[in-house]
Amino acid sequence: MRPTLFLLLLYFIPQVQAQIEAASSFTLRARRIDEAIKIDGKLDEPIWSTAERLETFYQREPVEGNPASEKTEVSVVYDTKYIYIGVHAYDSEPHKLNARELSRDSNFGNDDKIDILLDTYGDRRNAFLFTVNPLGTQCDQLITDDGRQSNVSWDGLWFSEAHRNDKGYSVEIAVPLTTLRYAEGLDSWGFNVSRTIRRKNEEVLAASWKRTLGLLRISQAGQLTGLSEIKRPRLFDIKPYVAGGVRQNVQDGRGEIRSGLFVGAGIEVARIGLTPSLTAEITINPDFGQAEVDTQVVNFTRFSVFFPERREFFLENIGFFNFGRIAVNQMFFSRRIGLTEDGRPLPIDYGVKLTGKIGRYNVGILQVQTRRIAGLLPEQHYTVARVRRDIFKSSSVGAIFVNRQGGRYNRGYGIDTQLDLSKFWRISGFLAATATPGVKSDSFTGRISSDYRDNYFSLTAVYEEIGRNFNPELGFTFRKDVKQLFTFTAYRLRPRMFSIREIEIGGLLEYYALRSNNKLSTRTVTCFIAADFNNSSSVSWQPFSQVTDVLLRPFRLRPDVVIPVGSYTFQRSRLEYSSNQSKPFIFRGLYESGGYYSGSRREIAVGFTYRINEHILISMDERYNLVTLPQAKFSTSLYGLRTTFNLSRKTLISSFLQLNSAARLTSLNFRLRYIYRPNSDLYVIYNQNTGKGLQQQSYQLQFKTTIYFKR
């Protein structure tokens, strides 16, 4: 009897799985139109009542596979210039909709929203994502690598409006065909729609609604058909800028102190569509004064801190150039271009970037030249070439070449692969090496990893080596001459009690050994338990985390505190909490304590975000550390206050105040942005850095305007 039952299970389980997957797919036909559509969010044109509708949505959260609790209808039409998406988001309690965000590219973590995913290449790997909340506020992203990488800093030109009524709300979107990249002649694109009902903490999708998949898993999207008549108009646009202002005691990339008036002009970006799927971008003498300032940190480790890229030209399509482990061991890191180690700008003469798709090949080429600085730096040329070929259903193989030329050279080469063995299991790896004058050996790195995740289990295993002389001067590596072994295991369950949605229990082991002698360098063993609640609050607890760190040279924690050479083992614990994300007031807190080398360290962090209404937001965070060592006892405090006052979606005002007791400085960033026409902006930016930790106080007021032209 048991063998028969086992054979029946082997037969029926795949059949049931196939039925589930079939139910999660769909086909929606887009309709070609000739009449004009007014983008006002009302969907009152006759075409919307006759266009084919997508109406079947399933929950990803809270109950996987259940029908959506509220009705949603989606239709798509297009003409010679635009593709239009219309969405009716019905709601039985429309007065309870969450709509509090007017700033573009917010994550809408507090709002209801509609997400539209377009896989315009039809390759089931890359896509555009357009998001709109009930106020019509936009967010857009470029999604690559079947959802494993996303770039929220991409800003495409598109139009959206929303309209609230007594039945819920509706959204109307118009995306210019020149904004998209696609292969002409395809009748179908990958297509998916997600809706978030924030007060219920509910996420529903038309396809890919399994918890382990989700909206960004492009390979599981549905199909949008009827597109064979779409032709992409030839893209050519340009956005010049003019900037100027006044500054006092501002240190430039040369290390010189500048005061007085300054002016500048250049081309922020110019885009040329070489083919429907391949675009060239050019920048000349760019100015990044409007870029968001870095969030300060107090570093208690002996390794460098990774600060993310924030400059628009480098952020756009950055996914094409990713190679290696982001923020840990990556071959190309764009902040190495045009910035000093401490973030001061260096003048860039020009940059040229080519990104897109040629058949089954994803390509990215970047060339940048920085200006010669007399007595400090020669003219620098930076080149990055990246190619990745699609293989099988959602796997790839690729290669990268990077080069810095100027005074002396530094080059890097690498190959990588990502193999999807199933929807839940991926194996990936890379090999890379660098070439630096005078270095002839031990300049390579390699990694292989296995990642598995389903509804219940997460299993990760990694082995990596980094040579002593591996030197990616255009990349980022936070430690060298090591072998790393990393394992992570977690189990998730849904107990249906105490309003708990999901509990995750797991642990990790991270082991670093020196390659030269195989002796221990660092070992970390951690166990944890985390719970997500139905109202979107969460709590996590690390009852045990043991760290062993072997110092081969003294570790200077601060100018007057040095931790001696030796082997140190200490244990720490951590508790973290975040409140209901759908409420106007959100609280977050953290408490961590335990050993720290030969002493102890206690950390307390508290913060809140208060959305008074859609116009005003206040967010505060305070992080306090108390360190006790035989050499000294000291404390640090890092305070941040963000305020946002948005008069409308076109007039955005924000400020960011930071107080850092460890560095003994205070910084203030103020920015006013007025979008006076689509993709054209007027900025007023004020930066101030004061405090005893600085040799001189600095102040800068800048005005900048951009104007967008499109053929």
XYZ file of C-alpha atoms in Angstrom:
711
model
C 0.000 0.000 0.000
C 2.757 2.478 0.949
C 4.678 2.088 -2.371
C 1.400 2.633 -4.272
C 0.602 5.768 -2.257
C 4.102 7.072 -2.841
C 3.795 6.561 -6.606
C 0.430 8.322 -6.633
C 1.965 11.306 -4.829
C 4.795 11.420 -7.341
C 2.216 11.582 -10.110
C -0.327 14.009 -8.661
C 1.950 16.580 -7.006
C 3.466 17.733 -10.337
C -0.041 17.861 -11.850
C -1.320 20.062 -9.046
C 1.782 22.245 -9.298
C 1.230 22.623 -13.059
C -2.395 23.642 -12.473
C -1.350 26.237 -9.921
C 1.228 27.674 -12.315
C -1.301 27.717 -15.172
C -3.788 29.558 -12.979
C -1.163 32.197 -12.214
C -0.629 33.063 -15.912
C -2.817 35.129 -18.236
C -3.001 36.751 -21.664
C -4.313 40.290 -22.184
C -4.744 41.790 -25.647
C -3.761 45.429 -26.192
C -5.804 47.408 -28.685
C -4.543 49.843 -31.320
C -6.426 53.171 -31.252
C -6.544 56.401 -33.249
C -8.560 58.630 -30.930
C -6.901 60.883 -28.361
C -6.797 60.060 -24.648
C -6.663 62.739 -21.974
C -4.514 61.663 -19.013
C -6.686 62.753 -16.097
C -7.175 59.474 -14.210
C -10.912 59.338 -14.880
C -10.938 56.694 -17.646
C -14.045 58.263 -19.168
C -13.051 57.896 -22.838
C -15.255 55.380 -24.695
C -12.267 53.205 -25.595
C -11.778 52.187 -21.941
C -15.245 50.649 -21.790
C -14.640 48.456 -24.858
C -10.973 47.476 -24.360
C -10.225 43.958 -23.125
C -9.930 43.771 -19.328
C -7.719 41.859 -16.947
C -9.830 41.132 -13.853
C -8.457 38.017 -12.144
C -6.061 38.702 -9.280
C -4.752 36.451 -6.512
C -3.298 37.233 -3.133
C 0.400 36.886 -2.517
C -0.246 38.211 0.961
C -1.864 37.498 3.347
C -3.157 34.126 2.041
C -1.248 32.859 -0.983
C -3.551 31.955 -3.883
C -6.780 33.335 -2.405
C -8.857 35.680 -4.615
C -8.199 39.382 -4.096
C -10.446 40.968 -1.481
C -11.127 43.990 -3.728
C -11.858 44.080 -7.459
C -9.256 45.410 -9.932
C -9.618 45.915 -13.702
C -6.747 46.671 -16.101
C -6.817 47.536 -19.816
C -4.067 48.468 -22.291
C -4.292 50.411 -25.561
C -1.699 52.136 -27.738
C -1.224 54.503 -30.661
C 1.785 55.665 -32.687
C 3.336 57.601 -29.778
C 2.201 56.099 -26.469
C 1.162 52.939 -24.711
C -1.705 53.604 -22.275
C -2.639 51.618 -19.164
C -5.960 52.168 -17.408
C -6.693 50.704 -13.969
C -9.922 50.658 -11.953
C -9.023 49.878 -8.325
C -12.368 49.294 -6.647
C -12.563 49.513 -2.874
C -15.428 48.703 -0.515
C -14.129 51.320 1.944
C -12.731 54.097 -0.287
C -12.465 56.516 2.639
C -9.788 54.229 4.124
C -7.409 54.422 1.163
C -3.838 55.321 2.107
C -2.488 58.153 -0.056
C 0.163 60.301 1.614
C 3.126 60.537 -0.791
C 3.750 63.293 -3.365
C 7.505 62.764 -3.879
C 8.519 60.939 -7.023
C 10.457 57.679 -6.587
C 9.264 57.103 -3.028
C 8.803 53.448 -2.133
C 5.139 54.056 -1.207
C 5.661 51.954 1.913
C 2.754 53.809 3.529
C 0.416 54.025 0.517
C -1.962 52.020 -1.630
C -0.418 51.609 -5.085
C -0.614 50.044 -8.535
C 2.491 48.454 -10.125
C 2.743 47.849 -13.880
C 5.549 45.625 -15.167
C 6.474 45.623 -18.888
C 8.964 43.068 -20.236
C 9.380 44.856 -23.563
C 12.195 42.617 -24.792
C 10.117 39.510 -24.199
C 13.240 37.878 -22.775
C 11.669 37.112 -19.351
C 14.674 38.743 -17.654
C 14.504 42.548 -17.988
C 11.587 44.907 -17.497
C 10.341 48.422 -16.823
C 8.304 48.968 -13.653
C 5.855 51.869 -13.321
C 4.162 52.555 -9.976
C 1.372 55.027 -9.160
C -0.442 55.775 -5.893
C -3.993 57.227 -5.501
C -2.533 60.751 -5.740
C -0.989 60.027 -9.140
C 2.554 60.161 -7.738
C 5.077 58.203 -9.785
C 7.882 55.774 -9.138
C 9.772 53.954 -11.892
C 12.486 51.322 -11.955
C 14.583 49.260 -14.319
C 14.450 45.581 -13.387
C 17.207 43.213 -14.520
C 18.318 39.636 -13.922
C 14.769 38.300 -13.505
C 14.051 40.651 -10.628
C 17.205 40.099 -8.619
C 18.446 43.620 -9.341
C 16.468 46.844 -9.611
C 17.393 50.474 -10.224
C 14.907 52.890 -8.669
C 17.089 55.867 -9.671
C 16.135 55.521 -13.322
C 13.765 58.351 -14.258
C 11.941 57.853 -17.519
C 9.561 60.328 -19.111
C 5.936 59.193 -18.653
C 2.643 60.624 -17.509
C 0.164 59.537 -14.869
C -2.901 60.776 -13.059
C -5.200 59.224 -10.475
C -8.799 59.973 -9.568
C -10.521 59.036 -6.310
C -14.256 58.406 -6.211
C -16.901 56.645 -4.124
C -15.958 53.274 -5.640
C -12.203 53.451 -4.970
C -9.751 55.063 -7.359
C -8.625 54.855 -10.965
C -5.216 55.341 -12.552
C -4.335 56.418 -16.086
C -0.782 56.028 -17.425
C 0.760 57.102 -20.753
C 4.294 55.899 -21.509
C 5.966 57.385 -24.617
C 7.278 54.646 -26.889
C 10.610 56.505 -26.970
C 10.942 55.934 -23.211
C 10.869 52.169 -23.713
C 13.351 49.842 -25.360
C 12.033 46.837 -27.195
C 12.506 44.501 -30.107
C 10.281 45.597 -32.972
C 8.030 42.985 -34.524
C 7.191 41.152 -31.310
C 3.477 40.521 -30.948
C 3.688 40.019 -27.181
C 5.517 41.449 -24.181
C 5.786 40.106 -20.679
C 3.193 41.884 -18.518
C 2.143 41.843 -14.899
C 0.122 43.983 -12.519
C 0.285 44.221 -8.748
C -1.965 46.094 -6.348
C -1.208 46.890 -2.716
C -4.087 47.520 -0.310
C -2.087 49.031 2.506
C -4.588 49.034 5.391
C -5.046 45.263 4.930
C -1.349 44.637 4.318
C -2.581 42.842 1.194
C -0.681 42.344 -2.064
C -2.470 40.903 -5.092
C -1.095 40.034 -8.526
C -2.382 38.874 -11.872
C 0.539 36.426 -12.215
C 3.548 35.272 -10.160
C 1.521 35.509 -6.954
C 3.421 32.799 -5.050
C 5.240 34.213 -2.034
C 8.616 32.977 -3.259
C 8.143 34.728 -6.616
C 6.361 38.082 -6.625
C 6.037 40.913 -9.127
C 9.737 41.260 -9.943
C 10.121 37.655 -11.104
C 9.781 38.611 -14.757
C 10.032 35.028 -15.970
C 6.652 34.286 -14.319
C 4.738 37.241 -15.802
C 1.705 36.980 -18.069
C 1.510 38.041 -21.712
C 0.392 41.303 -23.304
C -0.420 40.564 -26.964
C -1.501 42.502 -30.052
C 1.640 44.654 -30.173
C 3.057 43.722 -33.579
C 2.109 47.155 -35.002
C 4.157 49.082 -32.442
C 7.064 50.979 -33.984
C 9.513 52.906 -31.860
C 10.005 56.523 -33.011
C 13.663 57.470 -33.296
C 14.829 58.677 -29.882
C 16.793 61.880 -29.563
C 16.568 64.038 -26.480
C 18.899 66.397 -24.700
C 18.857 68.069 -21.275
C 21.340 70.946 -20.884
C 21.811 72.752 -17.584
C 23.028 76.041 -16.183
C 24.167 76.310 -12.565
C 25.675 78.916 -10.304
C 25.844 80.115 -6.764
C 27.980 81.311 -3.927
C 30.194 79.336 -1.540
C 32.441 79.872 1.444
C 35.309 77.586 2.519
C 34.188 74.681 0.316
C 36.916 72.118 -0.325
C 37.092 70.945 -3.936
C 38.586 67.769 -5.418
C 42.035 69.360 -5.454
C 41.865 69.808 -1.699
C 41.795 73.583 -2.153
C 39.416 75.836 -0.239
C 37.093 77.809 -2.512
C 35.011 80.899 -1.716
C 33.012 83.328 -3.810
C 30.742 83.074 -6.825
C 30.781 80.129 -9.226
C 28.980 79.298 -12.451
C 28.813 76.285 -14.744
C 26.999 74.883 -17.730
C 26.935 71.628 -19.628
C 24.818 68.789 -20.862
C 23.225 66.788 -18.077
C 22.371 64.001 -20.489
C 21.671 63.479 -24.169
C 20.142 60.232 -25.441
C 20.222 58.799 -28.927
C 18.280 55.689 -29.860
C 20.636 53.715 -32.095
C 18.089 50.907 -32.424
C 14.745 50.248 -30.667
C 16.668 48.261 -28.036
C 20.041 50.071 -27.906
C 20.570 53.593 -26.551
C 23.608 55.864 -26.273
C 23.800 58.439 -23.467
C 26.228 61.367 -23.335
C 27.078 63.823 -20.577
C 29.412 66.816 -20.905
C 30.796 68.702 -17.905
C 28.008 67.333 -15.661
C 26.956 68.909 -12.394
C 25.573 66.672 -9.639
C 24.749 69.369 -7.113
C 21.179 68.099 -6.696
C 22.274 64.561 -5.760
C 21.194 63.366 -2.328
C 23.895 63.693 0.324
C 25.343 60.590 1.991
C 23.891 59.402 5.269
C 26.655 59.556 7.858
C 27.729 56.465 9.796
C 29.930 55.700 12.787
C 32.111 52.748 11.786
C 32.900 50.242 14.549
C 34.504 47.715 12.185
C 38.046 47.611 10.818
C 36.822 47.654 7.211
C 35.773 50.380 4.783
C 32.166 51.562 4.653
C 30.317 51.254 1.351
C 28.418 54.383 0.297
C 25.979 53.925 -2.615
C 26.078 55.837 -5.878
C 23.696 58.819 -6.015
C 24.601 60.603 -9.293
C 21.966 60.362 -12.017
C 24.170 59.652 -15.047
C 25.913 56.743 -13.341
C 22.757 55.353 -11.772
C 20.784 54.991 -14.982
C 21.040 51.444 -16.334
C 23.652 50.562 -13.700
C 22.295 47.009 -13.641
C 23.961 46.331 -16.998
C 27.399 46.742 -15.347
C 26.940 44.776 -12.117
C 29.572 42.080 -11.566
C 30.426 40.371 -8.293
C 28.951 40.908 -4.841
C 27.494 44.381 -4.465
C 29.071 46.328 -1.562
C 31.445 43.448 -0.772
C 33.550 42.419 -3.749
C 32.469 44.076 -6.975
C 34.533 44.658 -10.099
C 32.996 48.016 -10.995
C 31.850 50.701 -8.552
C 30.960 53.980 -10.259
C 31.835 56.143 -7.243
C 35.486 55.535 -8.154
C 34.896 57.948 -11.058
C 34.783 61.682 -10.401
C 34.875 61.483 -6.605
C 37.671 61.444 -4.046
C 37.720 58.801 -1.293
C 35.886 61.181 1.061
C 33.223 62.102 -1.510
C 34.542 65.437 -2.848
C 33.758 65.953 -6.553
C 36.412 65.835 -9.262
C 35.596 67.545 -12.585
C 34.347 65.229 -15.346
C 34.939 66.361 -18.934
C 32.562 63.893 -20.551
C 30.934 60.497 -20.247
C 29.500 58.182 -22.884
C 27.355 55.157 -22.098
C 25.879 52.547 -24.425
C 23.344 50.111 -22.983
C 20.714 47.791 -24.320
C 20.172 44.479 -25.965
C 21.412 42.929 -29.209
C 19.620 39.656 -29.799
C 20.309 37.472 -26.765
C 23.156 39.701 -25.584
C 22.817 42.381 -22.883
C 25.569 44.946 -23.440
C 26.917 47.921 -21.531
C 29.866 50.155 -22.439
C 30.976 53.175 -20.405
C 33.749 55.669 -21.180
C 34.460 58.647 -18.890
C 37.244 61.225 -18.851
C 38.068 63.300 -15.777
C 39.952 66.563 -15.946
C 43.650 66.948 -15.247
C 44.397 68.535 -11.892
C 47.806 70.191 -11.974
C 50.183 68.767 -9.397
C 47.648 66.220 -8.157
C 46.178 63.993 -10.877
C 46.772 63.527 -14.588
C 43.879 63.252 -16.982
C 42.077 59.990 -16.220
C 40.256 57.698 -18.661
C 37.836 55.080 -17.349
C 36.448 52.293 -19.517
C 33.987 49.558 -18.615
C 32.665 46.935 -21.044
C 30.103 44.382 -19.914
C 28.319 41.666 -21.877
C 25.925 38.981 -20.697
C 24.320 36.339 -22.890
C 20.952 34.787 -22.093
C 21.000 31.003 -22.032
C 18.251 28.494 -21.308
C 15.043 29.899 -19.835
C 16.419 32.417 -17.328
C 20.171 31.780 -16.989
C 23.158 33.697 -18.328
C 26.907 33.764 -18.901
C 28.904 36.981 -19.114
C 32.185 38.839 -19.052
C 33.514 42.228 -17.975
C 36.536 44.396 -18.748
C 37.475 47.525 -16.761
C 40.370 49.907 -17.320
C 41.696 53.046 -15.672
C 44.349 54.859 -17.672
C 46.206 57.962 -16.559
C 49.683 58.176 -15.076
C 49.611 54.410 -14.685
C 47.016 51.821 -15.567
C 44.840 49.407 -13.655
C 42.768 46.781 -15.442
C 40.376 44.037 -14.533
C 38.890 41.040 -16.322
C 36.182 38.641 -15.289
C 33.691 35.990 -16.353
C 30.522 34.997 -14.530
C 27.481 32.777 -14.802
C 24.055 32.463 -13.226
C 22.229 29.171 -13.634
C 18.593 28.871 -12.581
C 18.004 25.194 -11.860
C 14.379 25.907 -10.920
C 12.162 28.782 -9.827
C 13.609 28.409 -6.358
C 17.250 27.380 -6.850
C 20.083 29.332 -8.434
C 23.795 28.570 -8.708
C 26.109 31.450 -9.584
C 29.801 32.139 -9.709
C 32.541 34.338 -11.084
C 36.290 34.441 -11.709
C 38.166 37.738 -12.027
C 41.673 39.125 -11.998
C 43.354 42.523 -12.041
C 46.501 43.824 -13.706
C 48.568 46.492 -11.940
C 52.128 47.570 -12.845
C 54.667 45.702 -10.705
C 52.196 43.045 -9.528
C 52.606 39.590 -11.064
C 50.840 37.114 -8.797
C 47.948 36.490 -6.409
C 45.724 39.103 -8.091
C 42.568 37.058 -8.644
C 39.227 36.422 -6.992
C 36.606 33.717 -7.401
C 33.265 32.798 -5.947
C 30.622 30.097 -6.224
C 27.272 30.195 -4.467
C 24.059 28.231 -4.212
C 20.775 29.896 -3.225
C 17.518 28.060 -2.588
C 14.283 29.634 -1.358
C 10.724 28.317 -1.273
C 7.771 29.095 0.983
C 9.366 27.326 3.918
C 13.143 27.102 3.548
C 16.033 29.394 2.640
C 19.392 27.703 2.116
C 22.513 29.551 0.994
C 26.097 28.355 0.697
C 29.032 30.450 -0.557
C 32.726 29.856 -1.080
C 34.924 32.781 -2.129
C 38.609 33.627 -2.370
C 40.232 37.043 -2.761
C 43.942 37.256 -3.521
C 46.391 39.392 -1.584
C 47.149 41.550 -4.649
C 43.658 41.671 -6.122
C 43.317 45.383 -6.812
C 40.123 46.559 -8.580
C 40.766 50.308 -8.534
C 37.461 50.803 -10.345
C 35.644 48.472 -7.962
C 35.122 47.838 -4.261
C 36.627 45.109 -2.079
C 36.478 45.439 1.681
C 39.098 42.766 2.520
C 41.818 40.780 0.717
C 44.001 37.683 1.110
C 41.083 35.676 2.496
C 39.021 32.563 1.922
C 35.385 32.855 2.882
C 32.840 30.180 3.707
C 29.293 31.378 4.325
C 26.174 29.352 5.093
C 22.667 30.558 5.891
C 19.649 28.464 6.820
C 16.138 29.611 7.691
C 12.725 28.018 8.161
C 9.440 29.931 7.843
C 6.047 29.005 9.218
C 2.617 30.653 9.432
C 1.114 29.757 12.822
C -2.261 31.611 12.498
C -2.141 32.820 16.081
C -1.584 36.101 17.940
C -2.043 38.007 14.620
C 1.292 36.628 13.404
C 1.564 36.333 9.639
C 4.947 34.621 9.446
C 7.755 33.479 11.729
C 11.266 32.887 10.439
C 13.865 30.945 12.446
C 17.417 30.609 11.219
C 21.116 31.000 11.620
C 24.311 31.717 9.738
C 28.001 30.900 9.806
C 30.577 33.181 8.203
C 34.183 32.034 8.287
C 37.209 33.939 6.919
C 40.655 32.354 6.800
C 43.901 33.844 5.546
C 44.922 32.408 2.185
C 48.610 32.615 3.071
C 48.432 30.169 6.010
C 44.763 29.020 6.306
C 44.563 30.453 9.812
C 41.347 31.936 11.162
C 40.808 35.634 10.469
C 37.142 36.193 11.394
C 34.303 33.879 12.388
C 30.694 34.843 13.048
C 27.953 32.479 14.258
C 24.449 33.910 14.586
C 20.961 32.561 15.304
C 17.755 34.590 15.036
C 13.981 34.535 15.131
C 11.786 37.106 13.356
C 8.040 37.640 13.170
C 5.902 39.640 10.747
C 2.404 40.541 11.924
C -0.812 40.926 9.954
C -0.818 44.690 10.483
C 2.701 44.930 8.888
C 4.578 45.485 12.154
C 7.617 43.261 12.743
C 10.034 42.164 15.429
C 13.334 40.281 15.248
C 15.618 38.883 17.944
C 19.179 37.638 17.763
C 19.669 35.926 21.120
C 23.156 34.787 20.202
C 25.850 36.108 17.880
C 29.429 35.039 18.563
C 32.302 36.815 16.828
C 35.962 35.789 16.776
C 38.275 38.365 15.191
C 42.040 37.929 14.891
C 43.931 41.215 14.630
C 47.344 40.918 12.954
C 47.914 44.643 13.291
C 46.562 47.211 15.760
C 43.021 48.409 15.045
C 42.685 52.183 15.451
C 39.085 52.661 16.473
C 39.487 56.419 16.926
C 42.524 58.718 17.143
C 43.066 58.059 20.850
C 41.844 54.436 21.050
C 43.827 51.511 19.611
C 42.904 47.836 20.047
C 46.110 45.737 20.269
C 47.089 42.733 18.146
C 45.495 39.509 19.363
C 42.597 37.075 19.042
C 39.267 38.252 20.451
C 36.042 36.309 20.976
C 32.879 38.030 22.161
C 29.102 37.510 22.093
C 26.303 39.945 21.315
C 22.483 39.968 21.220
C 20.074 42.197 19.332
C 16.356 43.109 19.433
C 14.614 45.137 16.715
C 11.039 46.364 16.236
C 9.061 48.291 13.616
C 5.411 49.336 14.001
C 2.441 49.203 11.615
C 3.554 50.562 8.219
C 0.046 51.669 7.179
C -0.314 54.282 9.926
C 0.658 57.966 9.663
C 3.053 57.478 12.592
C 5.645 54.687 12.320
C 8.051 53.852 15.134
C 11.267 51.812 14.889
C 13.666 50.771 17.606
C 16.790 48.677 18.124
C 18.733 47.501 21.153
C 22.017 45.608 20.853
C 24.512 44.768 23.572
C 27.348 42.436 24.466
C 31.082 42.062 24.160
C 33.311 44.096 21.867
C 36.936 42.941 21.593
C 38.379 43.288 25.113
C 35.395 45.253 26.411
C 31.725 45.844 25.645
C 29.495 47.930 23.365
C 25.858 48.868 23.808
C 23.801 50.331 20.964
C 20.373 51.961 21.143
C 18.601 53.267 18.068
C 15.162 54.851 17.929
C 13.339 56.616 15.156
C 9.979 57.572 13.782
C 8.315 58.730 10.581
C 5.255 60.933 10.865
C 3.225 61.695 7.751
C 0.982 64.553 8.854
C -0.694 64.558 5.445
C 0.356 64.177 1.813
C 2.266 67.481 2.023
C 4.275 67.182 5.235
C 6.562 64.393 6.444
C 8.930 64.353 9.427
C 11.420 61.530 10.014
C 13.887 61.346 12.898
C 16.545 58.756 13.815
C 18.936 58.675 16.761
C 21.693 56.061 17.142
C 23.636 55.953 20.422
C 26.651 53.750 21.194
C 28.433 53.296 24.519
C 31.837 51.588 24.236
C 33.786 50.373 27.251
C 37.372 49.151 26.750
C 40.387 48.836 29.052
C 41.943 51.713 27.094
C 38.958 54.069 27.244
C 35.257 54.537 27.730
C 33.374 56.728 25.282
C 30.011 57.230 23.627
C 28.862 58.335 20.182
C 25.596 59.789 18.977
C 24.378 60.070 15.412
C 21.220 62.075 14.854
C 19.300 62.578 11.625
C 16.207 64.659 10.939
C 14.483 64.656 7.553
C 11.603 66.962 6.755
C 9.597 67.111 3.558
C 7.118 69.770 2.547
C 5.603 69.097 -0.860
C 3.205 71.723 -2.148
C 2.322 69.460 -5.060
C 3.846 66.742 -7.235
C 5.745 69.515 -9.034
C 7.011 71.555 -6.076
C 9.077 69.510 -3.627
C 10.970 70.846 -0.619
C 13.154 68.717 1.646
C 15.847 69.111 4.282
C 18.236 66.693 5.978
C 20.004 67.611 9.222
C 22.735 65.322 10.618
C 24.624 65.609 13.915
C 27.637 63.322 14.364
C 29.303 63.425 17.770
C 32.123 61.058 16.739
C 33.212 63.299 13.855
C 32.168 66.418 15.788
C 30.281 67.896 12.880
C 26.828 69.026 11.864
C 25.623 68.973 8.283
C 22.517 70.468 6.712
C 21.193 69.829 3.230
C 18.198 71.767 1.897
C 16.707 71.220 -1.547
C 13.845 72.833 -3.422
C 12.836 71.224 -6.711
C 10.298 72.755 -9.045
C 9.346 70.638 -12.076
C 8.197 73.421 -14.388
C 7.657 71.074 -17.342
C 8.120 67.311 -17.798
C 11.757 66.319 -17.176
C 12.776 69.979 -16.701
C 13.669 71.219 -13.239
C 14.651 74.254 -11.241
C 16.713 73.484 -8.132
C 17.748 75.529 -5.135
C 20.288 73.639 -3.012
C 21.901 74.738 0.240
C 24.650 72.756 2.001
C 26.247 73.609 5.321
C 28.950 71.761 7.288
C 29.932 73.048 10.722
C 31.489 71.705 13.905
C 34.729 71.395 15.848
C 35.788 68.358 13.811
C 36.286 70.536 10.735
C 39.203 72.824 10.065
C 36.815 75.332 8.516
C 33.055 75.721 8.405
C 31.658 75.524 4.860
C 28.537 76.954 3.250
C 27.208 76.730 -0.302
C 24.070 78.014 -1.991
C 23.475 76.754 -5.535
C 20.872 77.401 -8.208
C 20.470 75.009 -11.098
C 18.043 74.719 -13.968
C 17.644 72.012 -16.584
C 15.497 72.072 -19.694
C 14.458 68.998 -21.614
C 14.231 68.954 -25.402
C 12.897 66.029 -27.353
C 12.600 65.463 -31.053
